[in-house]
Amino acid sequence: MAHRIRWGSLFFVGLLLATAGWHPGRSAIAEAPPPPPDPVSPASTHRVYLPLVLRAPRACDPIPGVSYIHLDVLSTDRYDPNKPPPDNNPDYRLSLLGYYPVNRARQLIPYDPSHADPRAPQFTTLFADQPVPPIVNTYQACGWDWVRHQPICPAPWDHPNGWPPVSALGLQTAPETIVQVPDSGYVPGWDCGPGGCDALVLYASEWEITLRYAREDDLFPGYTIHIVGICVEPSLRALYRTLHAQGRERLPAVYGGQPIGRAWGNEIIIALRDNGPFMDPRDCHSFWRGHCP
């Protein structure tokens, strides 16, 4: 399994990378993006895959002309105090949950269109001028052991008859490319302007963002999108931190096509959940409408 690290080797790997001029990520609550890992055996345990990062010195620069607002979280669906804080919650952080490469078709798949949601988020708005970027890698998200608080890799559903066969995609981009909110037909609030807001920001850091296409501070019901490998725009990051510190009764809200950060390197990772479970993000009838092969 390529590009994954053993947690027990973090210190040693971090020391080597620091010597080479890299700045390794800290703990699960760290803001700095993690360092490029070394590949390890597929038989390893307690691992997380992280893409090889080409550091972009201006990836965290402000994006001109953007501003962000917030929406109230539904009072009946605020963050569960029995869960770990979002910094240590694998439901909110794909990079903490972990994912690993799988040998699947690097193309969009025309699954049964009768199951497609006409209002589902569309990855075609991730980049301003490229509705269907090249798929450079396919991944499977790990499962999670909530007792030991560690990933389960390979995932329990990763077998020939399991679903989904792919739960995360590596999309080709370039360092410092602006990444935007996937547009949808869902409107959790109208405060964002004429088209309304599409999503709440459940988590934001210098390495990833998690978007929730509803007003709940959890993963049910509705869609959740993870984007890893971007530096979230600094004013959005600051707003998220402020609202988190105030108790998460409100969270940042964003609209479809709104810039939310810049890519660190040549690949960003996207994943999508529906009511909690992962979906296959290659489903073109659902998530890349109008671009089926």
XYZ file of C-alpha atoms in Angstrom:
293
model
C 0.000 0.000 0.000
C 1.683 3.202 -1.184
C 2.071 6.484 0.699
C 0.930 5.374 4.148
C 2.596 5.687 7.510
C 2.632 3.720 10.720
C 1.600 5.843 13.642
C 4.397 4.288 15.663
C 6.905 5.615 13.146
C 5.690 9.222 13.116
C 8.483 10.541 15.311
C 11.229 8.925 13.279
C 9.724 9.956 9.940
C 9.134 13.468 11.214
C 12.765 13.750 12.343
C 14.031 12.694 8.931
C 11.697 15.087 7.134
C 12.599 17.974 9.419
C 16.255 17.350 8.659
C 15.417 17.539 4.969
C 13.675 20.870 5.388
C 10.083 19.682 5.723
C 7.835 20.676 8.588
C 5.916 17.610 9.757
C 2.350 17.857 11.000
C 1.751 17.812 14.716
C -0.927 15.749 16.470
C -4.497 15.181 15.291
C -5.255 18.778 16.253
C -2.397 20.210 14.229
C -3.017 22.953 11.690
C 0.126 22.377 9.620
C -0.296 19.999 6.665
C 1.304 16.590 7.212
C 4.632 15.669 5.633
C 4.971 13.313 2.670
C 4.949 9.749 4.028
C 6.952 6.732 2.973
C 5.156 3.737 1.495
C 4.588 0.745 3.778
C 3.242 -2.772 3.420
C -0.497 -3.366 2.909
C -0.365 -5.659 5.957
C 0.432 -2.717 8.251
C -2.039 -1.580 10.900
C -2.916 1.824 12.401
C -2.127 3.702 9.226
C -3.325 6.661 7.217
C -2.617 7.518 3.592
C -1.536 11.062 2.874
C -0.714 12.330 -0.627
C 2.799 13.410 -1.486
C 2.671 17.163 -1.113
C 4.445 19.654 -3.325
C 4.463 22.553 -0.898
C 3.100 25.768 -2.372
C 4.387 28.864 -0.575
C 1.227 30.902 -1.288
C -1.398 28.185 -0.818
C -2.591 29.803 2.418
C -2.743 33.349 1.045
C -6.118 35.145 1.256
C -8.327 34.819 -1.804
C -9.235 38.328 -3.036
C -12.870 39.335 -2.894
C -14.237 36.485 -0.760
C -16.203 36.815 2.471
C -18.069 34.314 4.576
C -21.123 34.274 6.810
C -22.533 31.871 9.377
C -25.822 30.078 9.995
C -27.402 28.758 13.165
C -27.108 25.008 13.631
C -30.428 23.270 14.273
C -30.855 23.240 18.046
C -31.879 19.583 17.994
C -28.787 18.488 16.032
C -25.797 20.202 17.590
C -22.455 18.519 18.100
C -22.704 15.383 20.217
C -20.705 16.014 23.428
C -20.147 12.268 23.769
C -18.026 12.248 20.621
C -14.364 13.270 20.463
C -13.880 16.949 19.571
C -13.914 17.592 15.803
C -10.103 17.764 15.668
C -10.040 14.126 16.792
C -13.268 12.914 15.180
C -12.698 10.698 12.104
C -16.247 11.435 10.907
C -15.199 15.065 10.520
C -11.620 14.532 9.301
C -10.924 12.239 6.380
C -7.194 12.609 6.959
C -7.646 11.216 10.475
C -9.886 8.366 9.326
C -7.366 7.448 6.661
C -7.627 6.057 3.128
C -5.499 3.875 0.888
C -5.054 3.292 -2.860
C -7.220 0.719 -4.628
C -6.819 -0.493 -8.179
C -10.101 0.652 -9.714
C -11.060 2.430 -12.917
C -9.848 6.026 -12.940
C -12.885 7.309 -14.765
C -16.471 8.334 -14.132
C -18.938 5.447 -13.849
C -22.548 5.581 -15.166
C -24.360 3.803 -12.352
C -28.133 3.349 -12.516
C -29.535 6.857 -13.178
C -32.828 5.968 -11.496
C -31.003 6.126 -8.146
C -29.511 9.560 -8.806
C -30.580 12.489 -6.641
C -31.219 15.506 -8.912
C -30.199 17.852 -6.078
C -26.977 16.055 -5.096
C -23.715 18.064 -4.836
C -21.839 18.385 -8.120
C -18.063 18.047 -8.228
C -18.131 19.840 -11.580
C -17.886 23.168 -9.721
C -14.730 22.317 -7.736
C -12.574 24.261 -10.220
C -13.656 27.355 -12.107
C -12.568 26.279 -15.593
C -12.347 22.489 -15.405
C -15.636 20.667 -14.766
C -14.060 17.195 -14.977
C -10.416 17.169 -13.848
C -8.347 14.037 -14.506
C -8.744 11.276 -11.914
C -5.199 10.339 -10.954
C -5.918 7.931 -8.083
C -8.742 5.887 -6.582
C -8.897 5.245 -2.833
C -10.862 3.414 -0.200
C -11.597 5.052 3.139
C -10.703 3.080 6.236
C -13.204 1.923 8.802
C -12.903 3.049 12.424
C -12.568 1.234 15.746
C -14.331 3.552 18.217
C -13.195 1.499 21.218
C -9.492 1.724 20.412
C -9.902 5.006 18.492
C -7.921 3.852 15.497
C -8.520 3.164 11.791
C -9.473 -0.248 10.423
C -7.616 -0.833 7.169
C -8.500 -2.429 4.874
C -12.068 -1.268 5.389
C -14.618 -3.957 6.353
C -16.547 -3.330 3.128
C -13.457 -3.550 0.914
C -14.092 -6.914 -0.756
C -15.280 -7.979 -4.236
C -18.973 -7.629 -3.371
C -18.591 -4.670 -1.028
C -19.897 -1.161 -1.530
C -18.552 1.249 -2.469
C -15.632 -0.078 -4.534
C -14.141 3.435 -4.389
C -14.886 5.972 -1.665
C -12.355 8.724 -2.437
C -10.798 10.170 -5.571
C -7.506 11.865 -6.246
C -8.105 14.706 -8.707
C -5.297 16.302 -10.666
C -4.692 19.960 -10.018
C -1.775 22.373 -9.677
C -0.253 23.993 -6.602
C -2.210 27.053 -5.409
C -5.213 26.325 -7.656
C -8.376 27.761 -6.092
C -10.854 25.119 -4.962
C -14.586 25.895 -4.820
C -17.703 24.524 -3.103
C -19.490 21.747 -5.023
C -22.849 23.207 -6.010
C -26.104 21.459 -5.091
C -29.858 21.845 -5.123
C -30.033 21.958 -1.331
C -30.509 25.269 0.462
C -30.030 25.057 4.243
C -30.307 28.853 4.443
C -30.861 31.929 2.255
C -28.379 34.264 3.960
C -25.649 33.647 1.354
C -27.418 35.574 -1.404
C -29.969 34.979 -4.189
C -29.078 31.308 -4.654
C -28.920 30.598 -0.940
C -26.297 28.691 1.020
C -25.373 25.144 0.064
C -23.424 23.869 3.050
C -22.139 24.387 6.570
C -18.437 24.023 7.324
C -18.096 21.217 9.873
C -14.303 21.352 9.916
C -11.623 23.599 8.404
C -7.844 23.621 8.702
C -4.699 24.292 6.708
C -5.017 20.791 5.268
C -8.680 19.900 4.773
C -12.311 20.963 4.895
C -15.561 19.117 5.582
C -18.831 20.452 4.149
C -22.306 19.518 5.363
C -25.245 20.030 2.980
C -27.754 20.587 5.785
C -28.120 22.509 9.076
C -27.110 19.663 11.411
C -23.714 19.438 13.105
C -23.431 15.724 12.343
C -23.510 13.431 9.300
C -27.220 12.544 9.253
C -29.364 13.181 7.312
C -27.993 14.340 3.976
C -24.663 14.769 2.209
C -21.204 15.455 3.598
C -18.162 16.191 1.434
C -14.516 15.894 2.477
C -11.761 17.723 0.584
C -8.166 16.979 1.604
C -4.999 18.601 0.310
C -6.130 22.226 0.367
C -5.269 25.141 2.615
C -8.634 26.553 3.623
C -8.909 30.309 2.987
C -7.597 32.071 6.130
C -10.685 34.172 6.861
C -12.920 31.095 6.549
C -10.549 29.170 8.793
C -10.618 31.975 11.354
C -14.418 32.168 11.289
C -14.654 28.422 11.824
C -12.267 28.542 14.793
C -14.176 31.428 16.382
C -17.555 29.718 16.051
C -16.132 26.421 17.251
C -14.704 28.134 20.342
C -18.116 29.703 20.985
C -19.788 26.309 21.216
C -20.721 25.504 17.591
C -24.260 26.863 17.892
C -23.399 28.592 14.610
C -21.073 27.470 11.822
C -19.717 29.046 8.619
C -22.001 28.750 5.592
C -20.881 28.643 1.953
C -22.598 28.595 -1.432
C -22.001 26.555 -4.578
C -18.994 27.725 -6.578
C -17.656 29.885 -3.721
C -13.833 29.760 -3.350
C -12.799 28.047 -0.100
C -9.057 27.457 -0.417
C -6.083 26.572 -2.583
C -4.468 23.255 -3.439
C -1.183 22.393 -1.788
C 0.088 20.221 -4.611
C -0.794 18.321 -7.764
C -3.652 16.321 -6.248
C -6.624 16.920 -3.985
C -8.673 14.117 -2.425
C -12.480 14.222 -2.452
C -14.981 11.923 -0.756
C -18.741 12.070 -0.288
C -21.086 10.542 2.274
C -24.860 10.188 2.142
C -26.496 9.860 5.568
C -23.116 8.770 6.956
C -21.892 5.948 4.659
C -19.475 6.713 1.840
C -20.677 6.786 -1.765
C -18.688 6.124 -4.935
C -17.684 9.649 -6.046
C -17.208 8.432 -9.617
C -21.016 8.144 -10.022
C -21.491 10.524 -12.939
C -25.296 10.513 -12.939
C -25.280 11.601 -9.308
C -22.224 13.807 -8.808
C -20.945 14.796 -12.291
C -24.237 15.387 -14.036
C -23.966 15.852 -17.793
C -20.480 14.327 -17.983
C -21.080 10.571 -18.150
C -18.810 8.757 -20.610
